[in-house]
């Protein structure tokens, strides 16, 4: 018996029983579509989050004042030293493999231009921040390079802050007031959106020294250290911790490697995607059982046909193959259809929420397709064996 | 061609053994036309199924063309049915989803005949049973007599040596029955061995030999009591 003839014979049987074919194909396609759509959402979430992190710059160590520890009290009465510009200077001077060090001071103050005012986060930093945090400028320039102790009255606006204060007017060169201080606008950042609770579009950036003076602080909020290459990260982190311990005589800062954060987020969300695929697979298993039922009904409905085929000289193996091919074709067609539906659903989703990069991972597409065929093969075996075991005499005796 | 010696077929019904065939001894030659008659439950269908290698005897010997059927494996037995034996049933057993040509093609699909050759041979077989104008008709669009003719075309398309017909006219009106009998008798005249199970005395009378079964035993027409022709 030739394979093509076999497939044609199976198609004939499938077309001949349209309703049950449509129903079981629908079952499998829903299962496969669910796998595709859910894994696409999971993968989209992973890409979204890691994308957010990566947009902040690669190979970054983040220094946070205070020690995050589970062991309890700080030694020597729990005194925490300030994270100062002196520390930043030391990091710049004494650490190897460090490209840039950007201090970050934070405060909130009212920003005024003309009659308009807006309460905004005021970020204090240096020119290095631009590279470290991958800031792109919409117009004008970022903070100028120079001694970070000098301060200055330049201000860089987030795109939304600029819009709110200046409308369609050109903010460059204009004077704004931040609290009681006067600043001159030297640049507006390109739109960037929200990143990790930090809305780059709705803030203003001024020199770090001025910021500390304005808010009457000595301690920095964060220090970003950009390391030269991923290989140097571990050594740099170690060295940085050693330096801070030496300067403060105690471990009172926390150093976080951004990449490890990205990685753990990525693996968590990857696991979530797998879990979603697992949940969707349940529906696929249900579809498989549906196919099994349909094929079992088909076998008992077609007892006479099976008996006839045996009388006409079809061997047991041929009967087995005929019914297996039918089951595999049912699920295979369902799989292809489900793939189409799933991809279309994902495409429609992306059309509605363009910011969310929902893409079904390749492994999900491949597994879903293989699984759809496998479902037919696995759940087709039982009915096919039923068909083979049928006694042709009894099968033919029935009307 | 066919030789049965002390053949028994026993079914188990609950706690009782039912002897569907009991010590049947028969000899059938190539080209014979035989009618198997007898009351319901006398073992006619069981005999036909055993002759067609669909069922196996419980004991005794069945030789087909000199070979002991009990020694033939499952796979070869399928081939034997495919190449040597044709079946015609009372209820035709056509596949409703296939047209006439498609139904006649079925045995050739399972024996691996190529697509084009299948179609040609099926059409030729249908022509020989007088259905040239019905190639593309499905069973539901055919009359009872036409359906049985499709079934006959299907049973002979592999050029078998033995045709087993189980009440071939049981579901047909007198006129169609007459036509069907003429058709298979013509094939018999060309050398095909014909064994017809029937209730119908007029059909039985047409046979060269009548085998009467009663309670699983040959009451008349067996090899030992065979009339000399």
Coordinates of C-alpha atoms in Angstrom, one line a residue, chain A residues 25 32 34 89 94 98 119 143 145 178 211 226 234 240-242 252 263 273 276 283 288 302 309 317 368 372 391 393:
Chain A
X25 CA -10.0 19.8 14.3
X32 CA -2.5 25.0 19.7
X34 CA -3.7 28.8 23.2
X89 CA 36.0 60.9 43.0
X94 CA 41.2 54.3 42.0
X98 CA 35.8 51.6 35.1
X119 CA 6.2 69.9 40.6
X143 CA 25.0 68.8 31.0
X145 CA 31.6 68.1 31.0
X178 CA 13.4 75.6 40.2
X211 CA 21.2 69.7 43.4
X226 CA 30.0 51.7 34.1
X234 CA 32.8 40.6 38.9
X240 CA 34.3 48.6 44.4
X241 CA 33.1 47.0 47.6
X242 CA 36.6 46.9 48.9
X252 CA 27.6 50.3 54.5
X263 CA 19.2 37.9 34.1
X273 CA 6.4 31.5 29.8
X276 CA 1.9 29.3 30.5
X283 CA -6.1 22.2 26.6
X288 CA -6.2 14.8 22.3
X302 CA -17.3 2.0 11.0
X309 CA -11.7 -3.9 4.4
X317 CA -1.2 -3.4 9.9
X368 CA 3.2 23.0 19.3
X372 CA -0.3 18.5 17.5
X391 CA -13.4 -9.6 14.4
X393 CA -17.0 -11.9 10.9

